mmCIF file of N, CA and C in Angstrom:
data_model
loop_
_atom_site.group_PDB
_atom_site.id
_atom_site.type_symbol
_atom_site.label_atom_id
_atom_site.label_comp_id
_atom_site.label_asym_id
_atom_site.label_seq_id
_atom_site.Cartn_x
_atom_site.Cartn_y
_atom_site.Cartn_z
ATOM 1 N N MET A 17 1.261 -1.292 0.193
ATOM 2 C CA MET A 17 0.067 -0.313 -0.185
ATOM 3 C C MET A 17 0.768 1.416 0.063
ATOM 4 N N LEU A 18 0.692 2.011 -0.476
ATOM 5 C CA LEU A 18 1.114 3.943 -0.993
ATOM 6 C C LEU A 18 0.338 4.645 0.063
ATOM 7 N N ILE A 19 1.275 5.816 0.345
ATOM 8 C CA ILE A 19 0.986 6.622 1.363
ATOM 9 C C ILE A 19 1.006 7.691 0.713
ATOM 10 N N PHE A 20 1.153 8.543 1.342
ATOM 11 C CA PHE A 20 1.853 10.423 1.206
ATOM 12 C C PHE A 20 2.099 11.188 0.957
ATOM 13 N N LYS A 21 3.128 12.804 0.546
ATOM 14 C CA LYS A 21 4.062 12.559 1.278
ATOM 15 C C LYS A 21 3.542 13.880 0.782
ATOM 16 N N ILE A 22 3.529 15.491 1.184
ATOM 17 C CA ILE A 22 3.155 16.994 0.570
ATOM 18 C C ILE A 22 4.447 17.632 0.742
ATOM 19 N N PHE A 23 4.974 18.082 -0.260
ATOM 20 C CA PHE A 23 6.071 19.027 0.578
ATOM 21 C C PHE A 23 6.393 20.533 -0.321
ATOM 22 N N ARG A 24 6.463 21.536 0.482
ATOM 23 C CA ARG A 24 7.162 22.565 -0.631
ATOM 24 C C ARG A 24 7.785 22.141 -1.276
ATOM 25 N N LYS A 25 8.463 22.897 -2.156
ATOM 26 C CA LYS A 25 9.648 22.329 -2.749
ATOM 27 C C LYS A 25 10.609 23.648 -2.824
ATOM 28 N N ASP A 26 10.409 24.317 -1.893
ATOM 29 C CA ASP A 26 11.881 24.085 -1.532
ATOM 30 C C ASP A 26 11.971 23.067 -0.121
ATOM 31 N N GLU A 27 11.242 22.818 0.297
ATOM 32 C CA GLU A 27 11.434 21.546 0.994
ATOM 33 C C GLU A 27 12.200 20.176 0.340
ATOM 34 N N TRP A 28 11.723 20.359 -0.548
ATOM 35 C CA TRP A 28 12.131 18.384 -1.538
ATOM 36 C C TRP A 28 13.431 19.112 -1.353
ATOM 37 N N LEU A 29 13.575 19.694 -2.170
ATOM 38 C CA LEU A 29 14.690 20.189 -2.921
ATOM 39 C C LEU A 29 15.764 19.984 -1.158
ATOM 40 N N ASP A 30 15.101 20.193 -0.259
ATOM 41 C CA ASP A 30 16.375 21.092 0.866
ATOM 42 C C ASP A 30 16.698 19.038 1.546
ATOM 43 N N PHE A 31 15.879 18.787 0.973
ATOM 44 C CA PHE A 31 15.525 16.616 1.417
ATOM 45 C C PHE A 31 15.770 16.415 0.854
ATOM 46 N N LYS A 32 15.954 16.082 -0.487
ATOM 47 C CA LYS A 32 17.126 15.612 -1.576
ATOM 48 C C LYS A 32 18.877 16.092 -1.042
ATOM 49 N N ALA A 33 19.015 17.422 -0.732
ATOM 50 C CA ALA A 33 19.985 17.683 -0.700
ATOM 51 C C ALA A 33 20.923 16.411 0.451
ATOM 52 N N LEU A 34 20.123 17.012 1.005
ATOM 53 C CA LEU A 34 20.716 15.650 2.659
ATOM 54 C C LEU A 34 19.867 14.998 2.704
ATOM 55 N N GLY A 35 18.593 13.848 1.926
ATOM 56 C CA GLY A 35 18.945 12.808 2.147
ATOM 57 C C GLY A 35 18.064 11.846 3.357
ATOM 58 N N LYS A 36 17.824 13.166 4.018
ATOM 59 C CA LYS A 36 16.719 12.850 4.651
ATOM 60 C C LYS A 36 16.192 14.060 5.637
ATOM 61 N N THR A 37 15.025 14.075 6.276
ATOM 62 C CA THR A 37 14.073 15.315 6.208
ATOM 63 C C THR A 37 13.353 14.747 7.671
ATOM 64 N N GLU A 38 13.692 15.571 8.694
ATOM 65 C CA GLU A 38 12.733 15.265 9.603
ATOM 66 C C GLU A 38 10.973 16.168 9.310
ATOM 67 N N GLY A 39 10.880 16.957 8.405
ATOM 68 C CA GLY A 39 9.013 17.138 7.529
ATOM 69 C C GLY A 39 9.466 18.270 8.135
ATOM 70 N N ALA A 40 7.647 19.039 7.550
ATOM 71 C CA ALA A 40 8.577 20.119 7.725
ATOM 72 C C ALA A 40 8.197 21.005 8.860
ATOM 73 N N PRO A 41 8.115 22.166 9.146
ATOM 74 C CA PRO A 41 8.033 23.002 11.084
ATOM 75 C C PRO A 41 6.575 22.060 11.656
ATOM 76 N N ILE A 42 6.001 22.217 11.238
ATOM 77 C CA ILE A 42 4.277 21.350 11.513
ATOM 78 C C ILE A 42 4.794 20.245 12.263
ATOM 79 N N ASP A 43 5.202 19.233 11.678
ATOM 80 C CA ASP A 43 5.943 17.930 11.984
ATOM 81 C C ASP A 43 6.868 18.224 12.572
ATOM 82 N N VAL A 44 7.615 18.660 12.534
ATOM 83 C CA VAL A 44 9.051 18.617 13.188
ATOM 84 C C VAL A 44 7.868 18.966 15.158
ATOM 85 N N ALA A 45 7.120 19.874 14.718
ATOM 86 C CA ALA A 45 6.423 20.598 16.149
ATOM 87 C C ALA A 45 5.178 19.858 16.682
ATOM 88 N N ASP A 46 5.013 18.439 16.087
ATOM 89 C CA ASP A 46 4.546 17.190 15.628
ATOM 90 C C ASP A 46 4.649 16.344 16.235
ATOM 91 N N GLY A 47 5.776 15.293 16.119
ATOM 92 C CA GLY A 47 6.907 14.934 16.821
ATOM 93 C C GLY A 47 6.655 13.611 15.897
ATOM 94 N N PHE A 48 6.081 14.179 14.436
ATOM 95 C CA PHE A 48 5.425 13.183 13.294
ATOM 96 C C PHE A 48 5.632 14.105 12.719
ATOM 97 N N ILE A 49 6.402 12.456 10.955
ATOM 98 C CA ILE A 49 5.570 12.967 10.131
ATOM 99 C C ILE A 49 4.709 13.088 9.057
ATOM 100 N N HIS A 50 3.452 14.091 9.147
ATOM 101 C CA HIS A 50 2.663 13.424 8.316
ATOM 102 C C HIS A 50 2.752 13.629 7.459
ATOM 103 N N PHE A 51 1.526 12.255 7.001
ATOM 104 C CA PHE A 51 1.001 11.207 5.740
ATOM 105 C C PHE A 51 -0.233 11.345 5.034
ATOM 106 N N SER A 52 -0.412 10.927 4.194
ATOM 107 C CA SER A 52 -2.310 10.797 3.788
ATOM 108 C C SER A 52 -2.364 9.508 2.806
ATOM 109 N N LYS A 53 -3.297 9.287 3.038
ATOM 110 C CA LYS A 53 -3.934 7.947 2.017
ATOM 111 C C LYS A 53 -4.027 8.934 0.502
ATOM 112 N N ALA A 54 -4.586 7.705 0.057
ATOM 113 C CA ALA A 54 -5.161 7.971 -1.042
ATOM 114 C C ALA A 54 -6.050 9.573 -1.438
ATOM 115 N N GLY A 55 -6.600 8.654 -0.572
ATOM 116 C CA GLY A 55 -8.848 9.999 -0.446
ATOM 117 C C GLY A 55 -8.204 10.578 -0.043
ATOM 118 N N GLN A 56 -7.348 11.491 0.897
ATOM 119 C CA GLN A 56 -6.568 12.334 2.158
ATOM 120 C C GLN A 56 -6.162 13.568 1.400
ATOM 121 N N VAL A 57 -5.784 12.890 -0.154
ATOM 122 C CA VAL A 57 -4.309 13.583 -0.518
ATOM 123 C C VAL A 57 -4.943 14.711 -1.189
ATOM 124 N N GLN A 58 -6.053 15.019 -1.766
ATOM 125 C CA GLN A 58 -6.696 16.506 -2.074
ATOM 126 C C GLN A 58 -7.509 17.782 -1.374
ATOM 127 N N GLU A 59 -7.814 16.728 -0.294
ATOM 128 C CA GLU A 59 -8.338 17.698 1.156
ATOM 129 C C GLU A 59 -6.963 17.802 1.973
ATOM 130 N N THR A 60 -6.573 16.854 2.126
ATOM 131 C CA THR A 60 -5.106 17.699 3.304
ATOM 132 C C THR A 60 -4.386 19.450 1.988
ATOM 133 N N VAL A 61 -3.973 18.910 0.504
ATOM 134 C CA VAL A 61 -3.871 19.744 0.225
ATOM 135 C C VAL A 61 -4.476 21.163 0.744
ATOM 136 N N GLU A 62 -5.448 20.830 0.588
ATOM 137 C CA GLU A 62 -6.539 21.918 0.157
ATOM 138 C C GLU A 62 -6.373 23.009 1.754
ATOM 139 N N LYS A 63 -6.045 21.826 2.415
ATOM 140 C CA LYS A 63 -6.812 22.778 4.492
ATOM 141 C C LYS A 63 -5.046 23.137 4.414
ATOM 142 N N HIS A 64 -4.087 22.548 3.841
ATOM 143 C CA HIS A 64 -3.050 22.876 4.606
ATOM 144 C C HIS A 64 -2.220 23.215 3.921
ATOM 145 N N PHE A 65 -2.290 23.608 2.241
ATOM 146 C CA PHE A 65 -1.483 23.904 1.226
ATOM 147 C C PHE A 65 -2.380 25.061 -0.347
ATOM 148 N N LYS A 66 -3.710 25.406 0.577
ATOM 149 C CA LYS A 66 -4.169 26.656 -0.991
ATOM 150 C C LYS A 66 -3.442 27.417 -1.170
ATOM 151 N N ASP A 67 -2.529 28.405 -0.212
ATOM 152 C CA ASP A 67 -1.406 29.013 -0.617
ATOM 153 C C ASP A 67 -0.606 28.788 -0.910
ATOM 154 N N GLU A 68 0.319 27.972 -1.498
ATOM 155 C CA GLU A 68 1.621 27.424 -2.479
ATOM 156 C C GLU A 68 0.538 27.439 -3.463
ATOM 157 N N LYS A 69 1.850 27.660 -4.458
ATOM 158 C CA LYS A 69 1.745 27.008 -5.292
ATOM 159 C C LYS A 69 3.202 26.118 -6.159
ATOM 160 N N ASP A 70 4.296 25.625 -5.361
ATOM 161 C CA ASP A 70 4.544 24.807 -6.021
ATOM 162 C C ASP A 70 4.848 23.094 -5.216
ATOM 163 N N LEU A 71 4.037 22.031 -4.988
ATOM 164 C CA LEU A 71 3.784 21.186 -4.227
ATOM 165 C C LEU A 71 4.737 20.076 -4.962
ATOM 166 N N ILE A 72 4.875 19.220 -4.149
ATOM 167 C CA ILE A 72 5.937 17.681 -4.326
ATOM 168 C C ILE A 72 5.368 17.083 -3.723
ATOM 169 N N LEU A 73 4.178 15.631 -4.559
ATOM 170 C CA LEU A 73 3.883 14.822 -3.954
ATOM 171 C C LEU A 73 4.229 13.773 -4.510
ATOM 172 N N VAL A 74 4.635 12.219 -2.882
ATOM 173 C CA VAL A 74 6.063 11.288 -3.396
ATOM 174 C C VAL A 74 5.537 11.058 -2.403
ATOM 175 N N SER A 75 5.238 9.451 -2.672
ATOM 176 C CA SER A 75 4.617 8.779 -2.108
ATOM 177 C C SER A 75 5.144 6.957 -2.184
ATOM 178 N N CYS A 76 5.453 6.748 -0.415
ATOM 179 C CA CYS A 76 6.398 5.564 0.198
ATOM 180 C C CYS A 76 5.064 3.978 -0.167
ATOM 181 N N ASN A 77 6.690 2.918 0.510
ATOM 182 C CA ASN A 77 5.434 2.302 0.223
ATOM 183 C C ASN A 77 5.373 1.760 1.543
ATOM 184 N N VAL A 78 3.981 1.549 2.264
ATOM 185 C CA VAL A 78 3.896 1.180 4.227
ATOM 186 C C VAL A 78 5.067 0.308 4.431
ATOM 187 N N GLY A 79 5.171 -0.103 3.920
ATOM 188 C CA GLY A 79 5.979 -2.122 4.777
ATOM 189 C C GLY A 79 6.998 -1.110 4.563
ATOM 190 N N ASP A 80 7.918 -0.940 4.899
ATOM 191 C CA ASP A 80 9.165 -0.148 4.616
ATOM 192 C C ASP A 80 9.297 0.545 6.106
ATOM 193 N N LEU A 81 8.241 1.493 5.745
ATOM 194 C CA LEU A 81 8.264 2.688 7.445
ATOM 195 C C LEU A 81 7.614 1.803 8.614
ATOM 196 N N GLU A 82 7.319 0.703 8.315
ATOM 197 C CA GLU A 82 7.330 0.013 9.371
ATOM 198 C C GLU A 82 8.585 -0.132 9.522
ATOM 199 N N PRO A 83 8.414 -0.624 11.398
ATOM 200 C CA PRO A 83 7.746 -0.304 13.038
ATOM 201 C C PRO A 83 7.277 0.887 12.617
ATOM 202 N N ASP A 84 7.780 1.915 12.150
ATOM 203 C CA ASP A 84 8.056 4.010 13.077
ATOM 204 C C ASP A 84 6.525 4.114 12.663
ATOM 205 N N LEU A 85 5.290 3.654 11.331
ATOM 206 C CA LEU A 85 4.283 4.598 10.938
ATOM 207 C C LEU A 85 3.676 3.409 12.001
ATOM 208 N N LYS A 86 2.327 4.071 12.120
ATOM 209 C CA LYS A 86 1.311 4.517 12.895
ATOM 210 C C LYS A 86 0.187 5.980 12.115
ATOM 211 N N TRP A 87 -0.573 4.992 12.539
ATOM 212 C CA TRP A 87 -1.964 4.719 12.423
ATOM 213 C C TRP A 87 -3.003 6.075 13.103
ATOM 214 N N GLU A 88 -3.736 6.959 12.966
ATOM 215 C CA GLU A 88 -3.691 7.699 14.174
ATOM 216 C C GLU A 88 -5.406 7.635 13.754
ATOM 217 N N VAL A 89 -5.813 7.890 15.219
ATOM 218 C CA VAL A 89 -7.200 9.461 14.582
ATOM 219 C C VAL A 89 -6.930 10.493 14.483
ATOM 220 N N SER A 90 -7.655 11.424 13.489
ATOM 221 C CA SER A 90 -7.120 12.829 12.793
ATOM 222 C C SER A 90 -8.220 13.501 12.122
ATOM 223 N N ARG A 91 -8.101 14.480 11.132
ATOM 224 C CA ARG A 91 -9.443 15.085 11.188
ATOM 225 C C ARG A 91 -10.086 14.187 10.467
ATOM 226 N N GLY A 92 -11.864 14.630 11.619
ATOM 227 C CA GLY A 92 -12.982 13.630 10.821
ATOM 228 C C GLY A 92 -12.905 12.454 11.479
ATOM 229 N N GLY A 93 -11.878 12.288 12.925
ATOM 230 C CA GLY A 93 -12.260 10.943 12.686
ATOM 231 C C GLY A 93 -11.574 9.648 12.211
ATOM 232 N N ASP A 94 -10.874 10.291 11.034
ATOM 233 C CA ASP A 94 -10.480 9.005 9.839
ATOM 234 C C ASP A 94 -8.869 9.136 10.297
ATOM 235 N N LEU A 95 -8.998 8.009 9.401
ATOM 236 C CA LEU A 95 -7.058 7.026 10.492
ATOM 237 C C LEU A 95 -5.874 7.938 9.630
ATOM 238 N N PHE A 96 -5.296 9.160 9.374
ATOM 239 C CA PHE A 96 -3.533 8.700 9.029
ATOM 240 C C PHE A 96 -2.531 8.755 8.930
ATOM 241 N N PRO A 97 -1.718 8.075 8.366
ATOM 242 C CA PRO A 97 -0.383 6.733 8.557
ATOM 243 C C PRO A 97 0.829 8.724 9.598
ATOM 244 N N HIS A 98 0.898 8.680 10.654
ATOM 245 C CA HIS A 98 2.487 9.551 11.010
ATOM 246 C C HIS A 98 3.316 8.431 11.030
ATOM 247 N N LEU A 99 4.128 8.987 10.693
ATOM 248 C CA LEU A 99 5.576 7.949 11.119
ATOM 249 C C LEU A 99 6.724 9.497 11.798
ATOM 250 N N TYR A 100 6.738 8.064 12.985
ATOM 251 C CA TYR A 100 7.927 8.488 14.275
ATOM 252 C C TYR A 100 9.547 8.283 14.096
ATOM 253 N N ARG A 101 10.116 8.873 12.877
ATOM 254 C CA ARG A 101 10.953 8.946 13.082
ATOM 255 C C ARG A 101 11.211 9.420 11.234
ATOM 256 N N LYS A 102 12.698 9.220 10.681
ATOM 257 C CA LYS A 102 13.229 11.163 9.581
ATOM 258 C C LYS A 102 12.461 10.411 8.822
ATOM 259 N N LEU A 103 12.005 10.218 7.327
ATOM 260 C CA LEU A 103 11.985 9.510 6.411
ATOM 261 C C LEU A 103 13.577 10.105 5.664
ATOM 262 N N LEU A 104 13.298 9.022 5.567
ATOM 263 C CA LEU A 104 15.195 9.010 4.207
ATOM 264 C C LEU A 104 14.287 9.574 2.230
ATOM 265 N N LEU A 105 15.635 9.507 1.794
ATOM 266 C CA LEU A 105 14.938 9.858 0.763
ATOM 267 C C LEU A 105 14.862 8.127 0.195
ATOM 268 N N LYS A 106 15.780 6.736 0.250
ATOM 269 C CA LYS A 106 15.774 6.118 -0.492
ATOM 270 C C LYS A 106 14.430 5.685 0.319
ATOM 271 N N ASP A 107 13.081 5.890 1.103
ATOM 272 C CA ASP A 107 12.057 5.391 1.036
ATOM 273 C C ASP A 107 11.246 6.035 -0.095
ATOM 274 N N ILE A 108 11.642 6.407 -1.095
ATOM 275 C CA ILE A 108 10.764 7.195 -2.110
ATOM 276 C C ILE A 108 10.706 7.069 -2.353
ATOM 277 N N ILE A 109 9.746 6.745 -3.100
ATOM 278 C CA ILE A 109 8.912 5.195 -3.901
ATOM 279 C C ILE A 109 8.501 6.173 -5.565
ATOM 280 N N SER A 110 8.294 7.165 -5.899
ATOM 281 C CA SER A 110 7.999 8.221 -7.169
ATOM 282 C C SER A 110 6.973 9.518 -6.132
ATOM 283 N N GLN A 111 7.950 10.875 -7.240
ATOM 284 C CA GLN A 111 8.011 12.313 -7.012
ATOM 285 C C GLN A 111 6.970 12.452 -8.458
ATOM 286 N N ILE A 112 6.368 13.323 -7.563
ATOM 287 C CA ILE A 112 5.661 14.343 -9.119
ATOM 288 C C ILE A 112 5.572 16.188 -8.864
ATOM 289 N N GLU A 113 5.503 16.761 -9.560
ATOM 290 C CA GLU A 113 4.631 17.938 -9.230
ATOM 291 C C GLU A 113 3.359 18.659 -9.194
ATOM 292 N N ILE A 114 2.600 18.682 -7.942
ATOM 293 C CA ILE A 114 1.113 18.836 -8.253
ATOM 294 C C ILE A 114 0.850 20.232 -8.596
ATOM 295 N N PRO A 115 0.975 20.643 -9.876
ATOM 296 C CA PRO A 115 1.184 22.226 -10.713
ATOM 297 C C PRO A 115 0.072 23.251 -10.238
ATOM 298 N N LYS A 116 -0.487 23.859 -10.197
ATOM 299 C CA LYS A 116 -1.219 24.628 -10.250
ATOM 300 C C LYS A 116 -1.908 25.659 -10.975
ATOM 301 N N ILE A 117 -3.168 25.495 -11.489
ATOM 302 C CA ILE A 117 -3.398 26.707 -12.791
ATOM 303 C C ILE A 117 -4.611 26.763 -12.997
ATOM 304 N N ASP A 118 -4.357 28.432 -12.775
ATOM 305 C CA ASP A 118 -5.539 28.854 -11.919
ATOM 306 C C ASP A 118 -5.962 29.224 -10.703
ATOM 307 N N GLY A 119 -5.469 29.278 -9.836
ATOM 308 C CA GLY A 119 -6.017 28.781 -8.750
ATOM 309 C C GLY A 119 -5.774 27.214 -8.278
ATOM 310 N N VAL A 120 -6.561 26.257 -9.258
ATOM 311 C CA VAL A 120 -6.539 24.526 -8.508
ATOM 312 C C VAL A 120 -5.842 24.042 -9.255
ATOM 313 N N TYR A 121 -5.507 23.301 -8.375
ATOM 314 C CA TYR A 121 -4.536 21.649 -8.617
ATOM 315 C C TYR A 121 -4.977 21.031 -9.156
ATOM 316 N N LYS A 122 -3.962 20.120 -10.577
ATOM 317 C CA LYS A 122 -4.179 19.509 -11.203
ATOM 318 C C LYS A 122 -3.707 17.725 -10.608
ATOM 319 N N PHE A 123 -4.451 16.986 -10.506
ATOM 320 C CA PHE A 123 -3.982 15.501 -9.115
ATOM 321 C C PHE A 123 -3.859 14.844 -10.544
ATOM 322 N N PRO A 124 -2.953 14.274 -10.702
ATOM 323 C CA PRO A 124 -2.856 12.533 -10.792
ATOM 324 C C PRO A 124 -4.478 12.191 -11.306
ATOM 325 N N ASP A 125 -5.026 11.574 -12.004
ATOM 326 C CA ASP A 125 -5.824 10.440 -11.943
ATOM 327 C C ASP A 125 -6.253 9.963 -10.735
ATOM 328 N N ILE A 126 -4.997 9.212 -9.876
ATOM 329 C CA ILE A 126 -5.307 7.975 -9.130
ATOM 330 C C ILE A 126 -5.511 8.110 -7.552
ATOM 331 N N PHE A 127 -6.100 9.731 -8.072
ATOM 332 C CA PHE A 127 -6.061 10.751 -7.020
ATOM 333 C C PHE A 127 -8.176 11.256 -7.456
#
């Protein structure tokens, strides 16, 4: 099963340069890295990234992140994946840019 992490472009470039990340400031403050399931990605982007224009969406395999991945109740009572360790570049399966065209994010068909 794949889960997804949204990065601002500058965060992604820093992550690529270092090969690891503790996540965005909100991740560091919360003590874990926030991920989303495929069905949660669009709402997460609209809620937390609506004013951003350069976003990168990465996918990771759940099995590669266990046992440091916990499923916890969050927004709307839904379970969200939270990673309790640094994310490593080798954990990334794929990456895509999410363009914002005329104020609307354009997601791949999988979402």
